Coordinates of C-alpha atoms in Angstrom, one line a residue:
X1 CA 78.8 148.7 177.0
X2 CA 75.9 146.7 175.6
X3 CA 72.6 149.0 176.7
X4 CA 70.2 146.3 178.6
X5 CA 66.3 146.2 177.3
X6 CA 65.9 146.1 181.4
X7 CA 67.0 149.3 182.6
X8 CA 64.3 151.7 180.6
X9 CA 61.8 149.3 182.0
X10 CA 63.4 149.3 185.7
X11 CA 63.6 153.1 185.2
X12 CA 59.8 153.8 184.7
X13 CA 58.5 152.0 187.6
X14 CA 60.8 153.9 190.3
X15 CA 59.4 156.1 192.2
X16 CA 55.9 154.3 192.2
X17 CA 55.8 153.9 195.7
X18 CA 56.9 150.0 195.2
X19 CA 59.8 147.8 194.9
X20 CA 61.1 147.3 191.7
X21 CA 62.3 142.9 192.0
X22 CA 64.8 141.9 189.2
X23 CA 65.2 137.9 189.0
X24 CA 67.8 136.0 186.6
X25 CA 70.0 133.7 186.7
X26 CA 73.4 134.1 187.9
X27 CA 76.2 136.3 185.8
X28 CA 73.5 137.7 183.8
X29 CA 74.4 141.1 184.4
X30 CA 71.8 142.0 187.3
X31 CA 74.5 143.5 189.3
X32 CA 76.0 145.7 186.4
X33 CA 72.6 146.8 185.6
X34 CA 71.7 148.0 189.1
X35 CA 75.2 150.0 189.7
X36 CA 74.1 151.6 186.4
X37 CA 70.6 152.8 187.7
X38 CA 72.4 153.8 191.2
X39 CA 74.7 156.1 189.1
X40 CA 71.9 158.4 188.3
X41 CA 71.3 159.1 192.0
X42 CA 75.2 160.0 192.4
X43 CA 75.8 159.5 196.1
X44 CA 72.5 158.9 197.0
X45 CA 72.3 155.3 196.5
X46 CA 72.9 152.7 198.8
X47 CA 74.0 149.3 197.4
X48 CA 74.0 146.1 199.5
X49 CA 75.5 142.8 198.2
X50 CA 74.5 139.9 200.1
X51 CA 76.9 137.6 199.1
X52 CA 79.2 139.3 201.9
X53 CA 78.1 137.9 205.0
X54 CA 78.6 141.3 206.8
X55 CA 76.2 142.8 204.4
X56 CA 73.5 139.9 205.3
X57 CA 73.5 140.3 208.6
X58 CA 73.0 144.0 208.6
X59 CA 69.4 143.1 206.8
X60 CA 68.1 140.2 208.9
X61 CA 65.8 140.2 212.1
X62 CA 65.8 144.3 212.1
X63 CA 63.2 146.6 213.1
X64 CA 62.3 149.7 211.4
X65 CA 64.5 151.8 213.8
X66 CA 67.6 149.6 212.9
X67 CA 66.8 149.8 209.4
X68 CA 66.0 153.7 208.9
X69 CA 69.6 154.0 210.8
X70 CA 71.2 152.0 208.3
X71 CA 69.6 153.6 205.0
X72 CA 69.9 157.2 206.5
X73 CA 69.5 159.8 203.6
X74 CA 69.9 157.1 200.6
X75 CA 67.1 157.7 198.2
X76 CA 67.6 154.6 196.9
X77 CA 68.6 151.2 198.2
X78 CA 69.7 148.3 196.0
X79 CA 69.9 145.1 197.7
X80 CA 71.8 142.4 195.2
X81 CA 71.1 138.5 195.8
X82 CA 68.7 139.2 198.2
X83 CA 67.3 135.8 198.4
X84 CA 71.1 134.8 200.5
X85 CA 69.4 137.0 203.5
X86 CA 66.8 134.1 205.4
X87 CA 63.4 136.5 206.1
X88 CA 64.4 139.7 204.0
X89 CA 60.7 139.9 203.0
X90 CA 59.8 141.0 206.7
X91 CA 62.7 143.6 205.9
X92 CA 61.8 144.9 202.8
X93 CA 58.0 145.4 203.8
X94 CA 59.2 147.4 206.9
X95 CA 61.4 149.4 204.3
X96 CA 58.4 150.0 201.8
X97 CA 55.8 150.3 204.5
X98 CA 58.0 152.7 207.0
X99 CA 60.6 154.4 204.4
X100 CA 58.1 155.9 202.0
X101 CA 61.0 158.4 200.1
X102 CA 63.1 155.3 199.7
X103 CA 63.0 153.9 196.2
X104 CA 64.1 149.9 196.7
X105 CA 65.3 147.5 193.9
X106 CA 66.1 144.0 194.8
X107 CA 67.4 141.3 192.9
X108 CA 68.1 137.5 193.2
X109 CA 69.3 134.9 191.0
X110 CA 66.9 132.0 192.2
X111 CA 63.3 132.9 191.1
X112 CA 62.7 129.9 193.9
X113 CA 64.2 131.0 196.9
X114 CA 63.3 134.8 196.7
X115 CA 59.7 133.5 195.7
X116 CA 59.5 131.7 199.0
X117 CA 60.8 134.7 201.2
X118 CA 59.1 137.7 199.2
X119 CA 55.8 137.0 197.9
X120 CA 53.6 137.0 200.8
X121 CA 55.1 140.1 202.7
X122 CA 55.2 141.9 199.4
X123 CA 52.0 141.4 198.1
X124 CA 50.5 144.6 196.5
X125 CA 53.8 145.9 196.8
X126 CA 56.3 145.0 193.9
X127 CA 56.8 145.1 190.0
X128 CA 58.5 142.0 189.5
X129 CA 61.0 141.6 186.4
X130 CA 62.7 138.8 185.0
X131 CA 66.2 139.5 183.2
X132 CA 68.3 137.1 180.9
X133 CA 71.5 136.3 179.3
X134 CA 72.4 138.8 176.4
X135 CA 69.6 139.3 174.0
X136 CA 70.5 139.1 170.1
X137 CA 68.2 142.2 169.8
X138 CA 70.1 143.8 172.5
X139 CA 73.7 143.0 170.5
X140 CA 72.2 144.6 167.1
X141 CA 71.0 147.9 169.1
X142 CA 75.0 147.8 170.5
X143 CA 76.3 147.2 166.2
X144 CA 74.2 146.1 163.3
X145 CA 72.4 142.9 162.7
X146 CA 74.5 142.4 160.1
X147 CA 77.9 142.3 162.6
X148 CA 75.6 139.7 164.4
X149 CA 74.6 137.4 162.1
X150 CA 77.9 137.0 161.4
X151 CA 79.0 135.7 164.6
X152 CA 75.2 133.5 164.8
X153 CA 77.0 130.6 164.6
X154 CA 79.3 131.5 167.0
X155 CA 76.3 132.2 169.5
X156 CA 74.6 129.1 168.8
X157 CA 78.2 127.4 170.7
X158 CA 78.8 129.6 173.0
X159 CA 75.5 131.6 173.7
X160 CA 75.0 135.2 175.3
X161 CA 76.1 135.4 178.2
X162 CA 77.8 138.9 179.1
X163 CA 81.5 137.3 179.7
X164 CA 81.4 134.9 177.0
X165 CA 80.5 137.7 174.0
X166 CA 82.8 140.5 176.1
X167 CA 85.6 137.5 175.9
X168 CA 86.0 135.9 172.4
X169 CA 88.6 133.0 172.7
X170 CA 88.1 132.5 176.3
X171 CA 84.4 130.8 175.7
X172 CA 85.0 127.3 177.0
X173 CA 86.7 128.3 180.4
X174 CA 83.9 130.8 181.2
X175 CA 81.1 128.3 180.6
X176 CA 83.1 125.8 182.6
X177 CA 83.6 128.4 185.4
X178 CA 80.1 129.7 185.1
X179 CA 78.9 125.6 185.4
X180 CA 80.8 124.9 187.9
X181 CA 81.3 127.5 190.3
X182 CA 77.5 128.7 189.9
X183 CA 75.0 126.3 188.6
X184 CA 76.0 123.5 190.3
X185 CA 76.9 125.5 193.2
X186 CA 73.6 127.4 193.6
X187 CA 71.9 123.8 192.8
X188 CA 73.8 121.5 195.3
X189 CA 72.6 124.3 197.7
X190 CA 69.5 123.6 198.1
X191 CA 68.3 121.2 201.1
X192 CA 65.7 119.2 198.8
X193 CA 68.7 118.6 196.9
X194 CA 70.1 114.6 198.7
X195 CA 71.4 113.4 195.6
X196 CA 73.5 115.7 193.6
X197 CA 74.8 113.1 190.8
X198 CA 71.2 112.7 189.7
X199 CA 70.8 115.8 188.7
X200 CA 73.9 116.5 187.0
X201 CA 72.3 113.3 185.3
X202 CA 69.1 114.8 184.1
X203 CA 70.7 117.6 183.1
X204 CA 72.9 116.0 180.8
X205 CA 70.0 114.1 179.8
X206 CA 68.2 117.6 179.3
X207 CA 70.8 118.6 177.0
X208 CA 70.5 115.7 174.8
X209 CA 66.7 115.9 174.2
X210 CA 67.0 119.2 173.1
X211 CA 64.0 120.1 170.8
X212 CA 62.7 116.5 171.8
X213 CA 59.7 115.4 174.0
X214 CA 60.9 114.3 177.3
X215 CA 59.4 111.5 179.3
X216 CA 60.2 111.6 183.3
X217 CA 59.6 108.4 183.1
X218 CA 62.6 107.7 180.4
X219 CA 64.8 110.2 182.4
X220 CA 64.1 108.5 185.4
X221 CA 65.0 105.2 184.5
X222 CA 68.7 106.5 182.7
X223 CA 69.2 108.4 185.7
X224 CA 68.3 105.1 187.9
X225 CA 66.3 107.3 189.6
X226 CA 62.4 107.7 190.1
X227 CA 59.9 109.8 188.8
X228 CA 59.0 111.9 191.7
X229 CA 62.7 112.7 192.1
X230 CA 63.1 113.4 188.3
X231 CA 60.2 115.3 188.7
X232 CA 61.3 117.3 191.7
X233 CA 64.5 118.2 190.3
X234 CA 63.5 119.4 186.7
X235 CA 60.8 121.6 188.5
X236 CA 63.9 123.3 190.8
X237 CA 66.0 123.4 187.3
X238 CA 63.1 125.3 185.8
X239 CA 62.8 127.5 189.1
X240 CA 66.9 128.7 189.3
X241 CA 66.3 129.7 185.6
X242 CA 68.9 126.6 184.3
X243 CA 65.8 125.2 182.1
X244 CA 62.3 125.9 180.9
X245 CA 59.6 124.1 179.5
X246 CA 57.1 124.5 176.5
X247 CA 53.8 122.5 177.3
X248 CA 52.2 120.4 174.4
X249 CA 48.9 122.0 172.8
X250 CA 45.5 120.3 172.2
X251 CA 41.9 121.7 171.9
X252 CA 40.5 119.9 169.3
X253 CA 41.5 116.8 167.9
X254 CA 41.5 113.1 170.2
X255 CA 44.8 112.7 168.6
X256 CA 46.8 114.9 169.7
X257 CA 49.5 114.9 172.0
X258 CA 47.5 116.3 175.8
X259 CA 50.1 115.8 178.2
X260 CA 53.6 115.9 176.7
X261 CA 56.0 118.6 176.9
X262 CA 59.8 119.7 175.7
X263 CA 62.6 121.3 177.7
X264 CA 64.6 124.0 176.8
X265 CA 68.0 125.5 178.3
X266 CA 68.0 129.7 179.3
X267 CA 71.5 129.7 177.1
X268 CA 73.1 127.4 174.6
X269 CA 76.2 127.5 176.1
X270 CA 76.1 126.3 179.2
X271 CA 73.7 123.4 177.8
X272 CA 77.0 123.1 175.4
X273 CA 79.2 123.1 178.5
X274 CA 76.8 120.5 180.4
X275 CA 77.8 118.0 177.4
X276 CA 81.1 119.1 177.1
X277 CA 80.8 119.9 173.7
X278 CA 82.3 122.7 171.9
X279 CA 82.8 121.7 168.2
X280 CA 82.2 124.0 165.8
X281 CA 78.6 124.2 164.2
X282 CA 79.1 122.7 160.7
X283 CA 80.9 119.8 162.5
X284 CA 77.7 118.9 165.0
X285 CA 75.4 117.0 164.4
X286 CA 73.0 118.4 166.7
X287 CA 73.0 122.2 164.6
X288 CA 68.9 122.0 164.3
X289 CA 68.5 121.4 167.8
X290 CA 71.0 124.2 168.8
X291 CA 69.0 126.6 166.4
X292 CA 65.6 125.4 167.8
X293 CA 66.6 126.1 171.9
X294 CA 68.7 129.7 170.6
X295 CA 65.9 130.9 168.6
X296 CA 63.1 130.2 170.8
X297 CA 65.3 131.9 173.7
X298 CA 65.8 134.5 171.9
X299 CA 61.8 134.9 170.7
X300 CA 61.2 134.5 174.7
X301 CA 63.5 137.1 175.9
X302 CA 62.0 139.5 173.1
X303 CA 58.8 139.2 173.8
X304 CA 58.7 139.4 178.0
X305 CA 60.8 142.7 177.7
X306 CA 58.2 144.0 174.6
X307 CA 55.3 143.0 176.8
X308 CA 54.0 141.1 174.3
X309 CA 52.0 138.8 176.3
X310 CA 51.1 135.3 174.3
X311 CA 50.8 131.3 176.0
X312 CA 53.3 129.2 174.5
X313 CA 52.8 125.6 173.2
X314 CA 54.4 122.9 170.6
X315 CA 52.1 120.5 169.0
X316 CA 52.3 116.8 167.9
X317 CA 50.0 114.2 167.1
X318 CA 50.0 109.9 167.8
X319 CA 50.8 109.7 164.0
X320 CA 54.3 112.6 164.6
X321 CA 52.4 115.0 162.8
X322 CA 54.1 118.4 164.7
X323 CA 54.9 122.2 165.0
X324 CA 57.8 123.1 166.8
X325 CA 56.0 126.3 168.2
X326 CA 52.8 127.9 168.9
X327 CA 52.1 131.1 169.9
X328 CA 48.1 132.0 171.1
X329 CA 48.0 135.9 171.2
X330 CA 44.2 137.4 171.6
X331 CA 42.2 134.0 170.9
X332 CA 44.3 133.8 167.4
X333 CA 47.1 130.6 166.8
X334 CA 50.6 131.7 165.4
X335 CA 52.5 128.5 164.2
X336 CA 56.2 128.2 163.1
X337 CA 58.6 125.7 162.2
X338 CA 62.6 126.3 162.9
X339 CA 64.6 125.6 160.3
X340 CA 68.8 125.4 160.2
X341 CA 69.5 124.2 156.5
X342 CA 67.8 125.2 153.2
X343 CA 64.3 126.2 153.8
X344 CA 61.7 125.3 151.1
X345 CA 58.1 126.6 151.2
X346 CA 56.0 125.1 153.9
X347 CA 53.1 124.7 155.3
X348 CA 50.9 123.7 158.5
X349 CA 49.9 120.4 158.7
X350 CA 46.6 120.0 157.0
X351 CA 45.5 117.8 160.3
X352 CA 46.3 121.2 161.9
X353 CA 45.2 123.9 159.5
X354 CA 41.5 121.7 159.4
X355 CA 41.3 122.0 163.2
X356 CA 42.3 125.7 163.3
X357 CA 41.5 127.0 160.3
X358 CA 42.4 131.2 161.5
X359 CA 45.9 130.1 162.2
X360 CA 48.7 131.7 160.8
X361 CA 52.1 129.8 159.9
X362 CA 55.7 130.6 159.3
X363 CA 59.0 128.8 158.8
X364 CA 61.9 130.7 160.9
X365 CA 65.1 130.2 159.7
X366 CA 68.6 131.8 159.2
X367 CA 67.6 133.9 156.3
X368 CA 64.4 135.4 157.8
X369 CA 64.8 135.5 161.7
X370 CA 65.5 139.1 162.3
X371 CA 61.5 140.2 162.8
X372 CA 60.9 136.8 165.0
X373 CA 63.5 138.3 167.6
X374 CA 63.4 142.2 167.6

């Protein structure tokens, strides 16, 4: 079983007197994660999955009473998809506030929805984690980096999620189940949702701007929507952890780009599955822009479980002068380019290296991208 960067992290903040929240998206392996942390309290863990409707309804409206009766002697009580139960905040503060040897891990697979019910009652009162699909640092811990960057093109089809690398050959009907039966599903659940066809639309329009500036505007009129809608909809995207977005920088030149931005996907593969698209990598045309969304995934889901704390730009001037990404860490600018074919020796843009003159630059590419993600 591939060991998850998660669980040492979930592991040090039990017994801290709060709740220990783990958000990610669907299938991501939340639930096998949990039942491994409940294993180390043998038959003292409770474990509630609110996808059963019995289960919800023994969590909502209850009073403390109701509530101690249920948990009895559990030390610990893991509550999966919490976000399915309408109020559980109101239930997990009573837990926190009235069960103080209770140890309580809670996760949900819509950053959105448990947002909305959590944050307020829990204030004060939580660590809050996010987890992903598989990390490529997580896969060379389970064999070698070599083994792995074997299979990179592989990945950059197919991506990480759990079933898809525990599966080889099986790849396409996952992501189409996982698409399907989850994304859309989760998505079309949603009440501010009126017009599911347009957001399959932007999605697929997503997936083909990969790596590209994206204009609501544009979106909105392919879509034959408006803007507010397109708006509305790529901000619930971003929020049930389908996409996320990497702001444009600009400090000190008139020129450059102050209000643009690019839109990534959480996992190659289901942006792959979105277009219906499976061809191998040295078929595709679209190889730099698969390489661009899977290493900057793979650079964000290495650097929230390291801590490493950083804000995280592109840049681009009116003339298409550009960096693919920017990392500010400490006051000091980190540039890189992302590279797919033969890399030669490159630099900054001189427009760029002028401005910030302290900045460091590097070109990430297949040869060299082992320290950019572990």
């Amino acid at each position: 079983m591939i060991n998850r960067k998660l669980e040492n992290v979930v592991k040090s903040r039990l017994g801290t007197g709060k709740a220990v929240i783990v958000i990610g998206p669907r299938q991501v392996g939340k639930t096998t994660l949990l039942k491994r942390i409940s294993g180390n309290f043998s038959d003292k863990a409770l474990f509630i999955n609110c996808d059963e409707p019995d289960m919800r309804s023994l969590l909502f409206e209850k009073t403390s009473s109701e509530l101690k009766a249920l948990i009895g002697n559990h030390k610990l009580v893991i509550i999966d998809e919490a976000q399915r139960v309408k109020n559980i905040g109101l239930s997990l503060k009573l837990i926190i506030d009235q069960l103080k040897s209770v140890q309580l891990i809670v996760s949900g697979s819509s950053a959105l929805e448990l947002a909305n019910e959590i944050n307020e009652p829990l204030t004060g009162r939580k660590w809050e984690f996010i987890m992903y699909p598989v990390s490529m640092e997580e896969l060379i811990d389970h064999t070698s980096f070599i083994e792995q960057n074997r299979l990179l093109a592989t990945r950059l089809v197919y991506g990480m999620y759990p079933d898809v690398i525990n599966n080889p050959g099986s790849e396409k009907e996952i992501l189409k189940n996982l698409t399907d039966s989850y994304l859309y599903k989760d998505l079309f659940s949603f009440k501010d949702v009126r017009k599911p066809e347009v957001i399959e639309k932007i999605l697929q329009a997503l997936s083909l701007q990969v790596g590209s500036e994206v204009s609501y505007n544009e979106i909105a009129d392919l879509v034959r929507s408006d803007p507010q809608t397109v708006t509305k909809y790529i901000d619930l995207l971003e929020k049930t952890m389908v996409v996320y977005r990497l702001p444009s920088f600009s400090r000190n030149l008139r020129n450059e780009l102050k209000k643009s931005r690019k839109i990534y996907f959480y996992d190659n593969g289901v942006r792959n599955a979105i277009i219906a698209n499976f061809q191998p990598l040295e078929l595709r045309k679209d190889a730099g822009a698969l390489w661009e969304n899977f290493i900057l995934t793979e650079r964000l889901k290495y650097t929230t479980y390291a801590s490493i704390w950083s804000n995280r730009f592109f840049w681009r001037t009116k003339q298409q002068q550009e960096i693919d990404y920017i990392e500010e860490r400490d006051g000091k600018l980190y540039t890189f380019e992302f590279k797919w074919g033969a890399v030669k020796k490159e630099r900054a843009p001189l427009t760029f290296t002028k401005a910030y003159p302290e900045s460091e630059h590097q070109v990430i590419s297949p040869q060299n991208y082992q320290h950019f993600i572990s």
